[in-house]
Amino acid sequence: MTDSLSEILKNGGIVAFPTETVYGLGANAFNPDAIKKVFHIKGRPSDNPLIVHISNMNMARLFWHHINDDTEKLASVFWPGPLTIVLEKKADVLDIITAGLNTVALRMPKHEMALHLIGETGPLVAPSANLSGKPSPTKAIHVKQDFGKDFPVIDGGSCKIGLESTVINMVTEPYTILRPGHITLDEIEEVLGKKVMVANLKEALQPQSPGMKYSHYAPDASVRWLSHGENPDRAKTLYLYPVSALPDQRENIICYHSNYLEFARDLYDRFRQADLQGYNEIAIERFEQHDALLNRIEKAIGLT
Ligand code: TXA
Ligand code: MG
């Protein structure tokens, strides 16, 4: 299965594959026509650059102009894993990948099927394998919901993390987190032994990561925070409780008992299920922990 799909990629086609974060829509990173198709079928604006996925450090050297010591450090600790690093690109990196920026984003996914595939095909660009504006896919079936039942997908089951990778710009100090993810600011600062900034995610005018200005990850049902003291009594609302344990056992009430890893893994699937089951809104109990989850939920609400 994987072998015939790697042939499709080598011949300029597109194949979706699993990673530990979300499914990616893969295309050969040296084939501009294949990459054009990715933008086209996703309906993705051309000013939103793509992440190149690699399976070893030699591949990184094909794209990055220079690898500084701090990047080596982060890569040695967090790769393979859910961290995307942005550095100055080599002159011959395709403009269509970087949307004309002088930087390119790289990531080595922590998933055997993805690493095996990239080992066979070479570096792959891979945005999340959803139609632009839909929640990212965390199961193969989600990819088929967006692109049709015959779309080529390597099925690796449910993604372990369920939220997109942390994106960090390492071009100049202080380095900047452009998208919060499973790997946290604290973990990165601890490895580097220095302070790292977090981009103002609400600053849409001159975004450092163009993707930040687009509303993302939203189901058709409207998403909102649960009001203080509100009872979960609407039949057409799906209630998500990250913290509180409710005695009520109705099917539209889901409790995560402060298990944020499980909540993150489940979020996009719940979003998609809510639409399929005809809920018209999703109400989520407020919580303090977990920057990446807060960021994705605020995006779905339309707050950032
Ligand atoms: O976990 C992930 O990162 C998933 C899996 C498939 O690896 N991929 C993913 O790709 O989320 P995508 O295309 O949905 O999001 C890529 C993000 C966008 O916000 C984009 O703007 C940013 O990375 N990005 C890409 N290249 C960049 C660059 N050169 N400078 C700044 N931001 C960049
Ligand atoms: Mg995406």
Short mmCIF file of C-alpha atoms and ligand atoms in Angstrom, two decimals:
data_model
loop_
_atom_site.label_atom_id
_atom_site.label_comp_id
_atom_site.label_asym_id
_atom_site.label_seq_id
_atom_site.Cartn_x
_atom_site.Cartn_y
_atom_site.Cartn_z
CA MET A 1 0.00 0.00 0.00
CA THR A 2 2.60 2.55 1.10
CA ASP A 3 4.85 1.58 -1.80
CA SER A 4 2.26 2.26 -4.49
CA LEU A 5 1.37 5.52 -2.78
CA SER A 6 5.01 6.57 -2.70
CA GLU A 7 5.00 6.00 -6.48
CA ILE A 8 2.09 8.43 -6.79
CA LEU A 9 4.14 11.04 -4.92
CA LYS A 10 7.23 10.43 -7.01
CA ASN A 11 5.11 10.95 -10.13
CA GLY A 12 3.84 14.34 -9.00
CA GLY A 13 0.60 13.22 -7.33
CA ILE A 14 -0.77 14.02 -3.87
CA VAL A 15 -1.19 11.55 -1.00
CA ALA A 16 -2.40 12.15 2.55
CA PHE A 17 -0.36 10.53 5.33
CA PRO A 18 -0.50 10.32 9.13
CA THR A 19 1.79 12.19 11.49
CA GLU A 20 1.74 12.36 15.29
CA THR A 21 -0.03 15.77 15.14
CA VAL A 22 -2.58 15.67 12.30
CA TYR A 23 -2.76 14.10 8.81
CA GLY A 24 -0.76 15.92 6.14
CA LEU A 25 -1.47 16.42 2.44
CA GLY A 26 1.86 15.40 0.92
CA ALA A 27 3.52 16.48 -2.32
CA ASN A 28 7.10 16.29 -3.59
CA ALA A 29 8.91 19.38 -2.29
CA PHE A 30 10.89 19.72 -5.54
CA ASN A 31 7.90 19.55 -7.90
CA PRO A 32 6.15 22.95 -8.32
CA ASP A 33 3.22 21.47 -10.25
CA ALA A 34 2.52 18.94 -7.50
CA ILE A 35 2.69 21.71 -4.88
CA LYS A 36 0.32 23.87 -6.94
CA LYS A 37 -2.19 21.02 -6.80
CA VAL A 38 -1.98 21.01 -2.99
CA PHE A 39 -2.93 24.70 -2.82
CA HIS A 40 -5.66 24.12 -5.37
CA ILE A 41 -7.41 21.12 -3.82
CA LYS A 42 -7.25 22.61 -0.30
CA GLY A 43 -8.48 26.00 -1.48
CA ARG A 44 -5.51 27.46 0.34
CA PRO A 45 -4.50 31.10 -0.23
CA SER A 46 -1.14 31.25 -2.03
CA ASP A 47 0.33 33.66 0.55
CA ASN A 48 0.23 30.95 3.25
CA PRO A 49 3.53 29.00 3.11
CA LEU A 50 3.92 25.24 3.59
CA ILE A 51 5.98 23.14 5.98
CA VAL A 52 8.52 20.78 4.39
CA HIS A 53 8.61 17.38 6.11
CA ILE A 54 11.95 15.58 6.31
CA SER A 55 13.19 12.29 7.74
CA ASN A 56 16.85 13.09 8.49
CA MET A 57 19.14 16.09 9.05
CA ASN A 58 20.78 15.79 5.62
CA MET A 59 17.44 16.73 4.12
CA ALA A 60 17.37 19.85 6.31
CA ARG A 61 20.60 21.01 4.69
CA LEU A 62 18.92 20.98 1.29
CA PHE A 63 16.54 23.72 2.42
CA TRP A 64 18.21 25.82 5.13
CA HIS A 65 20.95 28.28 4.24
CA HIS A 66 22.66 27.91 7.62
CA ILE A 67 21.80 25.88 10.74
CA ASN A 68 22.65 27.78 13.94
CA ASP A 69 23.66 26.03 17.17
CA ASP A 70 20.34 26.67 18.89
CA THR A 71 18.48 25.05 16.01
CA GLU A 72 20.81 22.02 16.24
CA LYS A 73 19.95 21.84 19.94
CA LEU A 74 16.19 21.97 19.45
CA ALA A 75 16.35 19.48 16.59
CA SER A 76 18.43 17.04 18.60
CA VAL A 77 15.97 17.14 21.51
CA PHE A 78 12.60 17.49 19.79
CA TRP A 79 13.02 15.79 16.38
CA PRO A 80 11.43 13.62 15.30
CA GLY A 81 8.50 15.41 16.93
CA PRO A 82 5.83 18.10 16.84
CA LEU A 83 8.12 21.11 16.38
CA THR A 84 8.38 23.12 13.15
CA ILE A 85 11.43 25.36 12.80
CA VAL A 86 11.61 28.40 10.51
CA LEU A 87 15.06 29.48 9.23
CA GLU A 88 16.50 31.38 6.28
CA LYS A 89 16.04 29.33 3.10
CA LYS A 90 18.55 28.42 0.42
CA ALA A 91 18.15 30.41 -2.78
CA ASP A 92 16.84 27.46 -4.80
CA VAL A 93 13.95 26.55 -2.46
CA LEU A 94 10.76 26.92 -4.49
CA ASP A 95 8.90 30.21 -3.95
CA ILE A 96 5.58 28.43 -4.06
CA ILE A 97 6.52 26.62 -0.81
CA THR A 98 7.51 29.76 1.07
CA ALA A 99 4.98 32.17 -0.46
CA GLY A 100 7.92 34.30 -1.48
CA LEU A 101 9.36 34.63 2.07
CA ASN A 102 13.13 34.26 2.51
CA THR A 103 12.54 31.59 5.18
CA VAL A 104 11.38 27.98 5.05
CA ALA A 105 9.66 25.89 7.74
CA LEU A 106 10.89 22.30 8.36
CA ARG A 107 9.63 19.48 10.54
CA MET A 108 10.61 15.85 11.13
CA PRO A 109 7.40 14.05 12.16
CA LYS A 110 7.45 11.40 14.88
CA HIS A 111 5.51 8.74 13.04
CA GLU A 112 6.94 5.57 11.55
CA MET A 113 4.72 5.58 8.47
CA ALA A 114 5.54 9.22 7.72
CA LEU A 115 9.28 8.70 8.19
CA HIS A 116 9.23 5.57 6.06
CA LEU A 117 7.31 7.36 3.30
CA ILE A 118 9.63 10.39 3.28
CA GLY A 119 12.60 8.01 3.28
CA GLU A 120 11.27 6.63 -0.01
CA THR A 121 10.05 9.81 -1.68
CA GLY A 122 12.38 12.48 -0.30
CA PRO A 123 11.14 15.69 1.38
CA LEU A 124 7.39 16.35 1.20
CA VAL A 125 5.49 19.57 1.67
CA ALA A 126 2.45 18.80 3.79
CA PRO A 127 -0.19 21.18 5.04
CA SER A 128 -2.89 19.67 7.22
CA ALA A 129 -5.03 17.44 5.00
CA ASN A 130 -8.29 19.37 5.32
CA LEU A 131 -10.16 21.79 3.11
CA SER A 132 -9.12 25.32 4.07
CA GLY A 133 -11.29 26.47 6.96
CA LYS A 134 -12.22 22.97 8.17
CA PRO A 135 -10.76 21.40 11.32
CA SER A 136 -7.49 19.54 10.73
CA PRO A 137 -7.89 15.78 10.21
CA THR A 138 -6.88 13.45 13.03
CA LYS A 139 -8.21 10.26 11.39
CA ALA A 140 -8.04 8.94 7.81
CA ILE A 141 -11.84 9.19 7.55
CA HIS A 142 -11.62 12.97 8.12
CA VAL A 143 -9.44 13.30 5.02
CA LYS A 144 -12.04 11.36 3.01
CA GLN A 145 -14.83 13.56 4.38
CA ASP A 146 -13.07 16.56 2.81
CA PHE A 147 -11.58 15.09 -0.39
CA GLY A 148 -13.81 12.12 -1.22
CA LYS A 149 -13.82 8.43 -0.40
CA ASP A 150 -11.36 7.50 -3.15
CA PHE A 151 -8.70 10.02 -2.14
CA PRO A 152 -5.36 8.27 -1.47
CA VAL A 153 -4.69 8.23 2.29
CA ILE A 154 -2.23 6.15 4.26
CA ASP A 155 -4.31 5.07 7.26
CA GLY A 156 -2.31 5.26 10.48
CA GLY A 157 -5.31 5.34 12.82
CA SER A 158 -5.91 8.27 15.18
CA CYS A 159 -3.16 10.86 15.59
CA LYS A 160 -1.56 10.72 19.04
CA ILE A 161 -1.37 14.46 19.62
CA GLY A 162 -4.28 15.82 17.61
CA LEU A 163 -3.17 19.48 17.35
CA GLU A 164 -0.78 20.95 14.78
CA SER A 165 2.92 21.33 15.60
CA THR A 166 4.48 24.20 17.53
CA VAL A 167 6.02 26.63 15.01
CA ILE A 168 9.11 28.62 16.06
CA ASN A 169 11.02 31.25 14.10
CA MET A 170 14.77 30.83 14.79
CA VAL A 171 16.06 33.43 12.32
CA THR A 172 16.89 36.17 14.85
CA GLU A 173 16.95 36.37 18.64
CA PRO A 174 14.84 36.50 20.63
CA TYR A 175 13.29 33.55 18.83
CA THR A 176 9.52 33.68 18.41
CA ILE A 177 6.82 31.05 18.76
CA LEU A 178 4.47 31.62 15.84
CA ARG A 179 2.00 28.85 16.66
CA PRO A 180 1.63 27.19 20.09
CA GLY A 181 1.58 23.39 20.08
CA HIS A 182 2.28 20.29 22.12
CA ILE A 183 5.89 21.36 22.71
CA THR A 184 5.59 24.31 25.06
CA LEU A 185 7.41 27.62 25.50
CA ASP A 186 8.79 26.37 28.84
CA GLU A 187 10.22 23.19 27.30
CA ILE A 188 11.91 25.16 24.53
CA GLU A 189 13.33 27.77 26.93
CA GLU A 190 14.67 25.03 29.16
CA VAL A 191 16.58 23.37 26.31
CA LEU A 192 17.95 26.68 25.00
CA GLY A 193 18.62 28.23 28.41
CA LYS A 194 17.21 31.53 27.16
CA LYS A 195 13.95 33.43 26.89
CA VAL A 196 11.79 32.95 23.82
CA MET A 197 8.96 35.26 22.76
CA VAL A 198 5.43 34.35 21.76
CA ALA A 199 4.10 36.21 18.72
CA ASN A 200 1.07 38.33 19.33
CA LEU A 201 -1.42 35.97 17.74
CA LYS A 202 -4.03 38.70 17.43
CA GLU A 203 -1.81 40.95 15.35
CA ALA A 204 -3.22 40.17 11.95
CA LEU A 205 -1.84 43.13 9.99
CA GLN A 206 1.76 42.06 9.59
CA PRO A 207 1.76 38.44 10.62
CA GLN A 208 5.12 36.72 10.92
CA SER A 209 3.42 33.45 10.12
CA PRO A 210 0.96 34.20 7.37
CA GLY A 211 -1.31 31.35 8.42
CA MET A 212 -2.11 33.20 11.63
CA LYS A 213 -4.36 35.66 9.89
CA TYR A 214 -6.74 33.06 8.53
CA SER A 215 -9.59 31.72 10.60
CA HIS A 216 -8.96 28.01 10.96
CA TYR A 217 -10.14 24.86 12.58
CA ALA A 218 -13.81 25.86 12.71
CA PRO A 219 -16.71 23.43 12.45
CA ASP A 220 -20.00 24.59 10.89
CA ALA A 221 -21.58 24.59 14.35
CA SER A 222 -20.75 27.80 16.20
CA VAL A 223 -18.26 27.45 19.01
CA ARG A 224 -18.47 29.51 22.22
CA TRP A 225 -17.30 29.50 25.80
CA LEU A 226 -19.81 28.19 28.32
CA SER A 227 -21.24 31.04 30.41
CA HIS A 228 -20.57 31.11 34.11
CA GLY A 229 -23.19 29.04 35.94
CA GLU A 230 -24.84 27.92 32.67
CA ASN A 231 -26.70 24.62 32.76
CA PRO A 232 -26.09 22.17 29.91
CA ASP A 233 -29.75 21.95 28.98
CA ARG A 234 -29.93 22.66 25.25
CA ALA A 235 -30.56 19.57 23.11
CA LYS A 236 -28.80 20.98 20.01
CA THR A 237 -25.65 22.00 21.89
CA LEU A 238 -22.62 19.78 22.41
CA TYR A 239 -21.09 20.53 25.83
CA LEU A 240 -17.38 19.94 26.40
CA TYR A 241 -16.03 20.05 29.97
CA PRO A 242 -12.21 19.94 30.14
CA VAL A 243 -12.19 20.19 33.94
CA SER A 244 -15.51 19.60 35.71
CA ALA A 245 -16.91 16.12 36.17
CA LEU A 246 -20.68 16.27 35.61
CA PRO A 247 -22.89 13.58 37.08
CA ASP A 248 -25.10 13.86 33.99
CA GLN A 249 -24.52 11.06 31.45
CA ARG A 250 -26.21 12.55 28.39
CA GLU A 251 -24.54 11.97 25.02
CA ASN A 252 -24.12 15.70 24.38
CA ILE A 253 -22.03 16.17 27.54
CA ILE A 254 -18.36 15.14 27.39
CA CYS A 255 -16.01 15.45 30.38
CA TYR A 256 -12.20 15.21 30.16
CA HIS A 257 -11.36 15.32 33.90
CA SER A 258 -8.39 17.70 33.35
CA ASN A 259 -6.83 15.26 30.91
CA TYR A 260 -5.71 17.91 28.41
CA LEU A 261 -3.78 15.42 26.30
CA GLU A 262 -6.98 13.49 25.73
CA PHE A 263 -8.96 16.68 25.10
CA ALA A 264 -6.39 17.81 22.49
CA ARG A 265 -6.46 14.39 20.79
CA ASP A 266 -10.26 14.49 20.67
CA LEU A 267 -11.05 18.13 19.82
CA TYR A 268 -11.10 18.12 16.00
CA ASP A 269 -12.92 14.78 15.86
CA ARG A 270 -15.61 16.24 18.18
CA PHE A 271 -15.86 19.31 15.96
CA ARG A 272 -16.44 17.12 12.91
CA GLN A 273 -18.82 14.76 14.75
CA ALA A 274 -20.87 17.72 15.98
CA ASP A 275 -21.50 18.79 12.39
CA LEU A 276 -22.38 15.26 11.27
CA GLN A 277 -24.74 14.83 14.22
CA GLY A 278 -26.53 18.11 13.51
CA TYR A 279 -25.53 20.09 16.61
CA ASN A 280 -25.80 23.80 15.96
CA GLU A 281 -23.37 24.89 18.65
CA ILE A 282 -20.52 23.66 20.81
CA ALA A 283 -20.15 25.17 24.28
CA ILE A 284 -16.81 24.66 26.03
CA GLU A 285 -16.08 25.16 29.72
CA ARG A 286 -13.30 27.73 30.23
CA PHE A 287 -9.90 26.54 31.39
CA GLU A 288 -6.50 28.09 32.09
CA GLN A 289 -4.06 25.35 31.15
CA HIS A 290 -2.72 24.52 27.73
CA ASP A 291 -1.87 27.38 25.34
CA ALA A 292 -2.25 25.28 22.18
CA LEU A 293 -5.79 24.15 23.02
CA LEU A 294 -6.80 27.67 24.05
CA ASN A 295 -5.40 29.02 20.77
CA ARG A 296 -7.29 26.50 18.59
CA ILE A 297 -10.56 26.99 20.47
CA GLU A 298 -10.28 30.78 20.32
CA LYS A 299 -9.67 30.49 16.59
CA ALA A 300 -12.75 28.30 16.20
CA ILE A 301 -14.77 30.85 18.21
CA GLY A 302 -13.34 33.59 15.99
CA LEU A 303 -11.52 35.45 18.78
CA THR A 304 -8.06 35.33 17.17
O1 TXA B 1 1.56 19.54 12.68
C1 TXA B 1 1.70 20.17 11.63
O2 TXA B 1 2.46 21.13 11.52
C2 TXA B 1 0.88 19.68 10.41
C3 TXA B 1 1.39 18.29 10.04
C4 TXA B 1 0.77 17.77 8.77
O3 TXA B 1 2.79 18.29 9.99
N1 TXA B 1 1.00 20.61 9.33
C5 TXA B 1 0.39 21.82 9.35
O4 TXA B 1 0.57 22.55 8.19
O5 TXA B 1 -0.25 22.24 10.30
P1 TXA B 1 -0.29 23.85 7.85
O6 TXA B 1 0.07 24.17 6.44
O7 TXA B 1 -1.72 23.58 8.13
O8 TXA B 1 0.28 24.96 8.79
C6 TXA B 1 1.59 25.50 8.56
C7 TXA B 1 1.79 26.75 9.37
C8 TXA B 1 0.99 27.92 8.82
O9 TXA B 1 0.48 28.67 9.91
C9 TXA B 1 2.04 28.71 8.03
O10 TXA B 1 1.72 30.07 7.93
C10 TXA B 1 3.29 28.46 8.87
O11 TXA B 1 3.18 27.12 9.30
N2 TXA B 1 4.52 28.62 8.08
C11 TXA B 1 4.96 27.83 7.06
N3 TXA B 1 6.11 28.31 6.54
C12 TXA B 1 6.42 29.43 7.23
C13 TXA B 1 7.49 30.39 7.17
N4 TXA B 1 8.47 30.31 6.28
N5 TXA B 1 7.47 31.41 8.05
C14 TXA B 1 6.48 31.52 8.97
N6 TXA B 1 5.44 30.65 9.08
C15 TXA B 1 5.40 29.62 8.22
MG MG B 2 -3.74 23.73 8.48
#
